[in-house]
Structures are given as structure tokens and as C-alpha cells.
CSV table of C-alpha atoms and ligand atoms in Angstrom, one decimal:
chain,number,residue,atom,x,y,z
A,127,MET,CA,2.1,-14.2,33.7
A,128,GLN,CA,2.8,-16.2,30.7
A,129,ARG,CA,3.0,-14.4,27.5
A,130,TYR,CA,4.5,-14.6,24.0
A,131,GLU,CA,5.6,-11.2,22.8
A,132,ALA,CA,7.4,-9.4,19.8
A,133,THR,CA,7.5,-6.0,18.2
A,134,ALA,CA,7.9,-5.4,14.4
A,135,GLU,CA,8.0,-2.5,12.1
A,136,ALA,CA,6.8,-2.0,8.5
A,137,ARG,CA,6.3,0.8,5.9
A,138,ALA,CA,3.6,1.7,3.6
A,139,ASN,CA,4.2,1.4,-0.2
A,140,ILE,CA,2.9,3.2,-3.4
A,141,ALA,CA,1.7,1.1,-6.2
A,142,LEU,CA,3.1,1.9,-9.5
A,143,THR,CA,0.7,-0.5,-11.1
A,144,LYS,CA,-2.2,-1.0,-9.0
A,145,TYR,CA,-4.0,-3.9,-7.1
A,146,TRP,CA,-7.7,-3.3,-7.8
A,147,GLY,CA,-10.2,-6.0,-7.7
A,148,ASN,CA,-9.9,-9.6,-6.3
A,149,ALA,CA,-10.0,-13.1,-8.0
A,150,ASP,CA,-11.2,-14.4,-4.5
A,151,ASP,CA,-12.7,-11.8,-2.2
A,152,ARG,CA,-12.4,-14.0,0.9
A,153,LEU,CA,-8.8,-14.9,0.7
A,154,ARG,CA,-7.8,-11.4,-1.0
A,155,ILE,CA,-6.3,-13.2,-4.0
A,156,PRO,CA,-5.7,-10.1,-6.4
A,157,ALA,CA,-7.2,-10.1,-9.9
A,158,ASN,CA,-4.0,-8.7,-11.3
A,159,GLU,CA,-0.2,-8.5,-10.4
A,160,SER,CA,1.0,-5.1,-9.1
A,161,ILE,CA,4.4,-3.6,-8.5
A,162,SER,CA,5.1,-1.2,-5.7
A,163,MET,CA,7.8,1.0,-4.0
A,164,THR,CA,8.0,0.8,-0.3
A,165,LEU,CA,8.2,4.2,1.3
A,166,ASP,CA,10.8,5.2,3.9
A,167,ARG,CA,8.8,7.9,5.8
A,168,THR,CA,5.7,6.0,6.6
A,169,ARG,CA,6.4,3.5,9.4
A,170,THR,CA,4.1,1.5,11.7
A,171,VAL,CA,5.5,-0.1,14.8
A,172,THR,CA,3.4,-2.9,16.4
A,173,THR,CA,3.8,-5.1,19.5
A,174,VAL,CA,1.8,-8.2,19.8
A,175,SER,CA,1.5,-10.2,23.2
A,176,PHE,CA,-0.4,-13.5,23.3
A,177,ARG,CA,-1.4,-14.0,27.0
A,178,ALA,CA,-3.0,-16.8,28.8
A,179,ASP,CA,-4.9,-14.4,31.0
A,180,LEU,CA,-6.7,-12.4,28.2
A,181,LYS,CA,-10.5,-13.2,27.7
A,182,ALA,CA,-10.6,-11.2,24.3
A,183,ASP,CA,-8.2,-9.7,21.9
A,184,GLU,CA,-7.5,-6.1,22.4
A,185,VAL,CA,-6.2,-3.7,19.7
A,186,VAL,CA,-5.0,-0.2,20.2
A,187,VAL,CA,-4.0,2.0,17.2
A,188,ASP,CA,-2.4,5.4,17.7
A,189,ASP,CA,-3.8,5.3,21.3
A,190,ARG,CA,-7.4,4.5,20.3
A,191,PRO,CA,-9.0,1.1,21.0
A,192,LEU,CA,-10.5,-0.5,17.8
A,193,ALA,CA,-14.0,-1.7,17.9
A,194,GLY,CA,-16.5,-3.2,15.4
A,195,ALA,CA,-15.5,-4.2,11.8
A,196,ALA,CA,-11.9,-2.8,12.2
A,197,LEU,CA,-11.3,-4.9,15.4
A,198,GLU,CA,-12.9,-8.0,13.7
A,199,ARG,CA,-10.5,-7.7,10.9
A,200,VAL,CA,-7.5,-7.8,13.2
A,201,VAL,CA,-9.0,-10.6,15.3
A,202,ARG,CA,-9.4,-12.8,12.0
A,203,HIS,CA,-5.7,-12.1,11.3
A,204,LEU,CA,-4.7,-13.1,14.9
A,205,ASP,CA,-6.8,-16.3,14.2
A,206,LEU,CA,-4.7,-17.3,11.3
A,207,PHE,CA,-1.6,-17.2,13.4
A,208,ARG,CA,-3.3,-19.0,16.5
A,209,ASP,CA,-4.2,-21.7,14.1
A,210,LEU,CA,-0.6,-22.1,12.7
A,211,ALA,CA,0.7,-22.2,16.4
A,212,GLY,CA,-1.9,-24.3,17.9
A,213,THR,CA,-2.9,-21.8,20.6
A,214,THR,CA,-6.1,-20.3,21.8
A,215,TRP,CA,-4.3,-17.5,23.8
A,216,ARG,CA,-5.9,-14.1,23.1
A,217,ALA,CA,-3.7,-11.2,22.3
A,218,ARG,CA,-3.1,-7.5,23.1
A,219,VAL,CA,-1.9,-5.5,19.9
A,220,VAL,CA,-0.5,-1.9,20.2
A,221,SER,CA,0.3,-0.1,17.1
A,222,HIS,CA,1.8,3.3,16.3
A,223,ASN,CA,2.0,5.0,12.8
A,224,ASN,CA,4.6,7.8,12.4
A,225,PHE,CA,2.5,9.3,9.7
A,226,PRO,CA,-1.0,10.8,9.9
A,227,THR,CA,-3.4,8.0,9.2
A,228,GLY,CA,-5.9,10.4,7.7
A,229,ALA,CA,-3.4,11.7,5.1
A,230,GLY,CA,-4.4,9.3,2.4
A,231,ILE,CA,-1.4,7.0,2.9
A,232,ALA,CA,-2.6,3.3,3.3
A,233,SER,CA,-2.0,2.4,6.9
A,234,SER,CA,-3.4,-1.0,6.2
A,235,ALA,CA,-0.3,-2.1,4.2
A,236,SER,CA,2.3,-1.0,7.0
A,237,GLY,CA,-0.2,-2.1,9.7
A,238,PHE,CA,-0.9,-5.7,8.5
A,239,ALA,CA,2.7,-6.2,7.5
A,240,ALA,CA,4.0,-5.2,10.9
A,241,LEU,CA,1.2,-7.3,12.7
A,242,THR,CA,2.0,-10.3,10.5
A,243,VAL,CA,5.8,-10.2,11.4
A,244,ALA,CA,5.1,-9.4,15.0
A,245,CYS,CA,2.8,-12.5,15.4
A,246,ALA,CA,5.1,-14.9,13.6
A,247,GLY,CA,7.8,-13.5,16.0
A,248,ALA,CA,5.8,-13.7,19.2
A,249,LEU,CA,4.7,-17.2,18.4
A,250,GLY,CA,8.1,-18.4,17.4
A,251,LEU,CA,6.8,-19.5,13.9
A,252,ASP,CA,9.6,-20.1,11.4
A,253,LEU,CA,8.2,-18.7,8.3
A,254,SER,CA,9.9,-17.7,5.1
A,255,PRO,CA,9.5,-14.1,3.6
A,256,ARG,CA,7.3,-15.6,0.9
A,257,ASP,CA,4.9,-17.1,3.6
A,258,LEU,CA,5.0,-14.0,5.7
A,259,SER,CA,3.8,-12.0,2.5
A,260,ARG,CA,1.0,-14.5,1.7
A,261,LEU,CA,-0.1,-14.3,5.4
A,262,ALA,CA,0.1,-10.4,5.3
A,263,ARG,CA,-2.2,-10.4,2.2
A,264,ARG,CA,-4.8,-12.1,4.0
A,265,GLY,CA,-4.9,-9.0,6.2
A,266,SER,CA,-4.6,-6.4,3.4
A,267,GLY,CA,-3.6,-7.1,-0.2
A,268,SER,CA,-1.2,-4.3,-0.3
A,269,ALA,CA,0.5,-5.5,2.9
A,270,ALA,CA,1.9,-8.3,1.1
A,271,ARG,CA,4.1,-6.0,-0.8
A,272,SER,CA,5.3,-4.1,2.5
A,273,ILE,CA,7.1,-7.1,3.8
A,274,PHE,CA,9.8,-6.2,1.4
A,275,GLY,CA,11.8,-3.0,0.9
A,276,GLY,CA,12.5,-1.2,-2.4
A,277,PHE,CA,10.7,-2.2,-5.5
A,278,VAL,CA,8.4,-5.1,-5.1
A,279,LEU,CA,6.1,-7.3,-7.3
A,280,LEU,CA,2.9,-8.9,-5.9
A,281,HIS,CA,2.1,-12.2,-8.0
A,282,THR,CA,-1.3,-13.5,-8.1
A,283,GLY,CA,-2.6,-17.0,-9.3
A,284,PRO,CA,-5.6,-19.4,-8.7
A,285,SER,CA,-4.8,-20.4,-5.2
A,286,ASP,CA,-3.5,-18.8,-1.7
A,287,GLU,CA,0.1,-20.4,-2.5
A,288,ASP,CA,0.3,-18.3,-5.7
A,289,ALA,CA,-0.3,-14.9,-4.4
A,290,PHE,CA,2.8,-13.5,-2.6
A,291,ALA,CA,5.1,-10.7,-3.1
A,292,GLU,CA,8.9,-10.8,-4.3
A,293,PRO,CA,11.5,-8.0,-4.2
A,294,LEU,CA,12.7,-6.9,-7.5
A,295,HIS,CA,15.4,-4.5,-6.4
A,296,GLY,CA,16.4,-3.3,-2.9
A,297,PRO,CA,15.9,0.3,-1.5
A,298,ASP,CA,19.3,1.4,-2.6
A,299,TRP,CA,18.7,0.4,-6.3
A,300,TRP,CA,17.4,3.9,-7.3
A,301,GLU,CA,16.4,7.1,-5.6
A,302,VAL,CA,12.9,7.5,-7.0
A,303,CYS,CA,11.1,10.2,-4.9
A,304,ASP,CA,7.5,10.2,-4.1
A,305,LEU,CA,6.0,13.6,-3.0
A,306,VAL,CA,2.7,12.6,-1.3
A,307,VAL,CA,0.4,15.7,-1.8
A,308,VAL,CA,-2.3,15.9,0.7
A,309,VAL,CA,-5.2,17.9,-0.6
A,310,SER,CA,-7.9,16.4,1.8
A,311,ARG,CA,-7.8,14.7,5.2
A,312,SER,CA,-11.4,13.5,5.3
A,313,GLU,CA,-12.1,9.9,5.7
A,314,LYS,CA,-12.9,8.2,2.4
A,315,LYS,CA,-16.6,7.0,2.1
A,316,THR,CA,-15.9,3.6,0.4
A,317,PRO,CA,-12.8,1.7,1.8
A,318,SER,CA,-10.6,-0.3,-0.5
A,319,THR,CA,-12.1,-3.6,0.6
A,320,ALA,CA,-15.6,-2.6,-0.5
A,321,GLY,CA,-14.1,-1.1,-3.6
A,322,HIS,CA,-12.2,-4.3,-4.5
A,323,HIS,CA,-15.6,-6.1,-4.5
A,324,LEU,CA,-17.2,-3.7,-6.9
A,325,ALA,CA,-14.4,-3.8,-9.6
A,326,ARG,CA,-16.1,-6.6,-11.4
A,327,THR,CA,-19.2,-4.7,-11.9
A,328,SER,CA,-17.2,-2.2,-14.2
A,329,PRO,CA,-17.3,-3.0,-18.0
A,330,LEU,CA,-13.7,-1.8,-18.0
A,331,HIS,CA,-12.4,-4.2,-15.4
A,332,LEU,CA,-11.2,-7.1,-17.7
A,333,ALA,CA,-9.8,-4.8,-20.1
A,334,ARG,CA,-7.6,-3.2,-17.3
A,335,VAL,CA,-6.5,-6.6,-16.0
A,336,ALA,CA,-5.3,-7.6,-19.5
A,337,ARG,CA,-3.7,-4.3,-20.0
A,338,VAL,CA,-1.8,-4.3,-16.7
A,339,ALA,CA,-0.2,-7.5,-17.6
A,340,ALA,CA,1.5,-5.9,-20.4
A,341,LEU,CA,2.3,-2.8,-18.3
A,342,ASN,CA,4.0,-5.0,-15.7
A,343,GLU,CA,6.4,-6.5,-18.3
A,344,ARG,CA,7.4,-3.1,-19.3
A,345,LEU,CA,7.6,-1.8,-15.8
A,346,ARG,CA,9.9,-4.6,-14.8
A,347,GLN,CA,12.3,-3.9,-17.6
A,348,ALA,CA,12.0,0.0,-16.9
A,349,LEU,CA,12.9,-0.5,-13.3
A,350,ALA,CA,15.9,-2.6,-14.2
A,351,GLU,CA,17.1,-0.1,-16.6
A,352,ARG,CA,16.4,2.8,-14.4
A,353,ASP,CA,14.3,4.4,-17.1
A,354,PHE,CA,12.4,7.0,-15.2
A,355,ALA,CA,10.0,8.3,-18.2
A,356,THR,CA,8.9,4.9,-18.8
A,357,VAL,CA,8.2,4.0,-15.2
A,358,GLY,CA,6.3,7.4,-14.7
A,359,GLU,CA,4.1,6.8,-17.9
A,360,ILE,CA,3.2,3.4,-16.8
A,361,ALA,CA,2.3,4.6,-13.2
A,362,GLU,CA,0.0,7.4,-14.7
A,363,GLU,CA,-1.6,4.9,-17.2
A,364,ASP,CA,-2.7,2.4,-14.7
A,365,ALA,CA,-3.7,5.0,-12.2
A,366,LEU,CA,-6.0,6.3,-14.6
A,367,LEU,CA,-7.2,2.9,-15.8
A,368,MET,CA,-7.9,2.0,-12.1
A,369,HIS,CA,-9.9,5.2,-11.6
A,370,ALA,CA,-11.7,4.5,-14.8
A,371,VAL,CA,-12.8,1.1,-13.3
A,372,MET,CA,-13.7,2.9,-10.1
A,373,MET,CA,-15.8,5.5,-11.8
A,374,THR,CA,-17.6,2.9,-13.9
A,375,SER,CA,-18.2,0.4,-11.1
A,376,ARG,CA,-21.9,0.1,-10.0
A,377,PRO,CA,-22.4,1.9,-7.7
A,378,SER,CA,-19.9,4.4,-9.2
A,379,LEU,CA,-16.8,5.3,-7.0
A,380,ILE,CA,-15.3,8.8,-7.6
A,381,TYR,CA,-12.4,9.3,-5.2
A,382,TRP,CA,-11.2,12.7,-7.0
A,383,LEU,CA,-11.9,16.1,-5.8
A,384,PRO,CA,-11.4,19.2,-7.8
A,385,GLU,CA,-8.1,19.6,-6.0
A,386,THR,CA,-7.0,16.2,-7.3
A,387,MET,CA,-7.5,17.4,-10.9
A,388,ALA,CA,-5.7,20.7,-10.0
A,389,ILE,CA,-2.5,18.6,-9.1
A,390,ILE,CA,-2.9,16.4,-12.1
A,391,HIS,CA,-2.7,19.4,-14.5
A,392,ARG,CA,0.1,20.9,-12.5
A,393,VAL,CA,2.0,17.7,-13.1
A,394,ARG,CA,1.4,17.8,-16.9
A,395,ARG,CA,2.5,21.6,-16.9
A,396,TRP,CA,5.8,20.5,-15.0
A,397,ARG,CA,6.5,18.1,-17.9
A,398,GLU,CA,5.8,20.6,-20.5
A,399,GLU,CA,8.5,22.8,-18.7
A,400,GLY,CA,11.0,20.0,-18.9
A,401,VAL,CA,10.5,18.6,-15.2
A,402,GLN,CA,10.3,14.9,-14.8
A,403,ALA,CA,7.2,14.5,-12.7
A,404,TYR,CA,4.3,11.9,-13.0
A,405,PHE,CA,1.3,11.3,-10.8
A,406,THR,CA,-0.3,8.2,-9.3
A,407,ILE,CA,-3.5,8.1,-7.1
A,408,ASP,CA,-4.8,5.4,-4.7
A,409,ALA,CA,-8.3,5.1,-3.5
A,410,GLY,CA,-8.6,8.6,-2.4
A,411,PRO,CA,-8.3,12.4,-3.3
A,412,ASN,CA,-4.5,12.7,-2.5
A,413,VAL,CA,-1.9,12.7,-5.3
A,414,HIS,CA,1.6,10.9,-5.3
A,415,VAL,CA,4.0,12.8,-7.5
A,416,LEU,CA,6.9,10.7,-8.6
A,417,THR,CA,10.1,12.4,-9.5
A,418,LEU,CA,14.0,12.3,-9.3
A,419,PRO,CA,16.1,13.9,-6.6
A,420,GLU,CA,17.1,16.8,-8.9
A,421,HIS,CA,13.6,18.1,-9.2
A,422,VAL,CA,12.5,17.8,-5.7
A,423,ASP,CA,13.3,21.4,-4.5
A,424,ARG,CA,11.4,22.8,-7.5
A,425,LEU,CA,8.4,20.8,-7.1
A,426,LEU,CA,8.4,21.4,-3.2
A,427,THR,CA,8.6,25.0,-3.7
A,428,ASP,CA,5.6,25.1,-6.2
A,429,LEU,CA,3.6,22.7,-4.1
A,430,ARG,CA,3.9,24.6,-0.9
A,431,ALA,CA,2.8,27.8,-2.8
A,432,ASP,CA,-0.3,26.1,-4.2
A,433,PRO,CA,-3.4,27.0,-2.1
A,434,VAL,CA,-5.1,23.5,-2.8
A,435,VAL,CA,-2.1,21.8,-1.1
A,436,GLN,CA,-2.5,20.9,2.8
A,437,GLU,CA,0.7,19.1,3.3
A,438,VAL,CA,3.5,17.5,1.3
A,439,LEU,CA,5.4,14.5,2.6
A,440,LEU,CA,8.6,13.5,0.7
A,441,CYS,CA,9.4,9.8,0.6
A,442,ARG,CA,12.2,7.7,-0.9
A,443,PRO,CA,12.5,3.8,-1.1
A,444,GLY,CA,12.3,2.3,2.3
A,445,ARG,CA,13.2,-1.0,3.9
A,446,GLY,CA,11.0,-4.1,4.4
A,447,ALA,CA,9.2,-5.3,7.5
A,448,SER,CA,11.4,-6.7,10.4
A,449,LEU,CA,11.3,-7.6,14.0
A,450,MET,CA,12.7,-5.0,16.6
A,451,GLY,CA,14.7,-5.3,19.6
B,56,DP6,C1,-5.8,1.7,-4.6
B,56,DP6,O1,-4.6,-3.3,0.0
B,56,DP6,O2,-5.7,-1.2,0.8
B,56,DP6,O3,-4.2,1.4,-2.8
B,56,DP6,O4,-6.9,-5.5,0.9
B,56,DP6,O5,-8.9,-4.4,1.3
B,56,DP6,O6,-6.8,-3.8,2.5
B,56,DP6,P1,-7.4,-4.4,1.3
B,56,DP6,O7,-7.1,-3.3,0.1
B,56,DP6,P2,-5.8,-2.6,-0.1
B,56,DP6,O8,-5.9,-2.0,-1.7
B,56,DP6,C2,-5.1,-1.2,-2.1
B,56,DP6,C3,-5.7,-0.4,-3.3
B,56,DP6,C4,-4.7,0.6,-3.8
B,56,DP6,C5,-3.8,0.2,-4.9
B,56,DP6,C6,-2.6,-0.5,-4.4
B,56,DP6,O9,-2.1,-0.2,-3.4
B,56,DP6,O10,-2.2,-1.5,-5.2
């Protein structure tokens, strides 16, 4: 049987400044630029086979077949690659995450980055990392950043061509640690895609977009100088700005739980005690605590003794997406 097949791996990332809201919803062109760190311990491995004998696309994630809107989203991504390669062959996609998908770590970033690299590899498309990043963005905005390792900037602009990620520093630049603090595993009620559409209904959205441009300038400099206090302060400020936009959207989105607030206050107490720790929070209740290696043992001990904490995953800067085998 004729087939074109490839396997790729990619990792999730944590945004230090957030992508929230689109300039163009259909093309997923972000309203603002964002900067992230790719996470080493959150890996997706995806195999794609385009085959002459398949009647429809089949997608299996962590041994479960996708259906409905989740399947449709992957089919649209496969269509982008079929168009580029000039084929009508359907595909079988098999994907595994080595981290629990319910743990509040965005699997769409690693998932669509791995899918993008696997599709390009399977169909023999000669695409630059920038093109791969642009294409990954069409599947999930944050996936554009997961094409690269280390510290990554996602550009935006008026057209599809302008919205791609670029690596700022590789994974070995700086050992920033991200303690992913899981306080809830329940599925979020409003997925990011729907949340992005609502951002513009908040009276705070445009103010945040203006502010984050200034924050990104300072963040780039702080990363270049390995100035952890500034990186942490900026990450906290933009997390709070994004959640202010979410909370004041119509309808209002409140992703935090009482346990989320408890960890926020815990982080502030650590700082009062001289421990360098800062929080950031994505579209969910779980908290990412950013710190440096010398504080990790202390923070892990405190977090594991805290009754609101279900699990802690320790991540460091990870590598970008690549073909395997
Ligand atoms: C809060 O990339 O998950 O994590 O493009 O709809 O898949 P889609 O959205 P997604 O949005 C990310 C939202 C965020 C912030 C961030 O990672 O920048």
C-alpha cells in the first residue's frame, strides 16, 4: 500500500507574556506579540501517514479516537498540507502525550507543532522553520512558539505572513524552572479558542494590547541580561492583565478557583521571605511558579505539603519540534 509517513516530537510552552485575542480569528493572527519558554517535560509524539486507501482522516490521541469539533480542527490542519503538496490522500494520525492532558498544560501547542512537522516531513515539503511556525499557528496560536526550543517570540502583523515565531535564546541559555502546580484536573468550560473570540468584548483588551508591547520590549532585554526579577515581574503583570480581560469579557470568563488564589498568595509570601518565585496562569485554574534552580527544593517541599496541591511537575527550558527516526 502506498503511504507517506513521518513521526515528529514537540513540547508545550509557558507564555511569559500571553497570546490572548486575535486580530483575525479565522487565520489565528494574534492581537499582540507574546514570549514563551518551551518546556522540556511536556512532550507530544505524533505519527502521520497519508494513504491512498483511506476514505476519511482518522485521528487517535492518547489511544482515544477524536470525533466532532476536535477531529474537524485536525482535518482542517491536514487540508492545509494537502493543498501545499497537491494531494487528496486522507491521513491516519496517532499522537501520544507524555504528560496528563487534563493537568492544565496546553496540549494544543505541542500537539499542533508535532502535527505540523510530521505532515511536512511525510509529504516531503521543504519548509523553513518560519513557515512551519506560521503553519502551526493556523492549528493553535501557541503552537507557533513550540516549533522552537528555549525562549521564543511570536510576532504578529496584518497578514498571515507576518505572524510567525522566532527563537530568542536556545534552551541552554538560562535554567529558568517552571513548577506546574496542579490544583484541579477538571476540563475547562471555555476552551482558549472561544476565549480568544471574546477578548475584544472586554473594555480592558486594547489597554492590555498597548501595555504588552512595552512589556515585551523590557522582557526581551531582561532575558538577554538574565535578569530574573524583571522576567518574573513582567510574567505576573501580564498574567494578571490577561485574566482581567477574561474576567471583564462578555460573557465573563473566570478561570480561577479558590486554590488558584491560595497559590498566588503563597508565591507572594515566598518573595517576602526572600525566595525568588513568580506566578503565571493560563486559561485554567492551575498555576505555573517560575523560579531559579537554587529555590526548587524549598518550593517543592512547601508545595507538596500544601493540601490544595494535587501534583507538581518540574520543567526547564526544552528543545524545539523535530522529525524522529
Ligand atoms: C492562555 O494557543 O491555546 O495559554 O489558538 O485557540 O489553540 P488556540 O489558543 P491557544 O491560546 C493560548 C492561550 C494562553 C496564553 C498563551 O499561551 O500565550
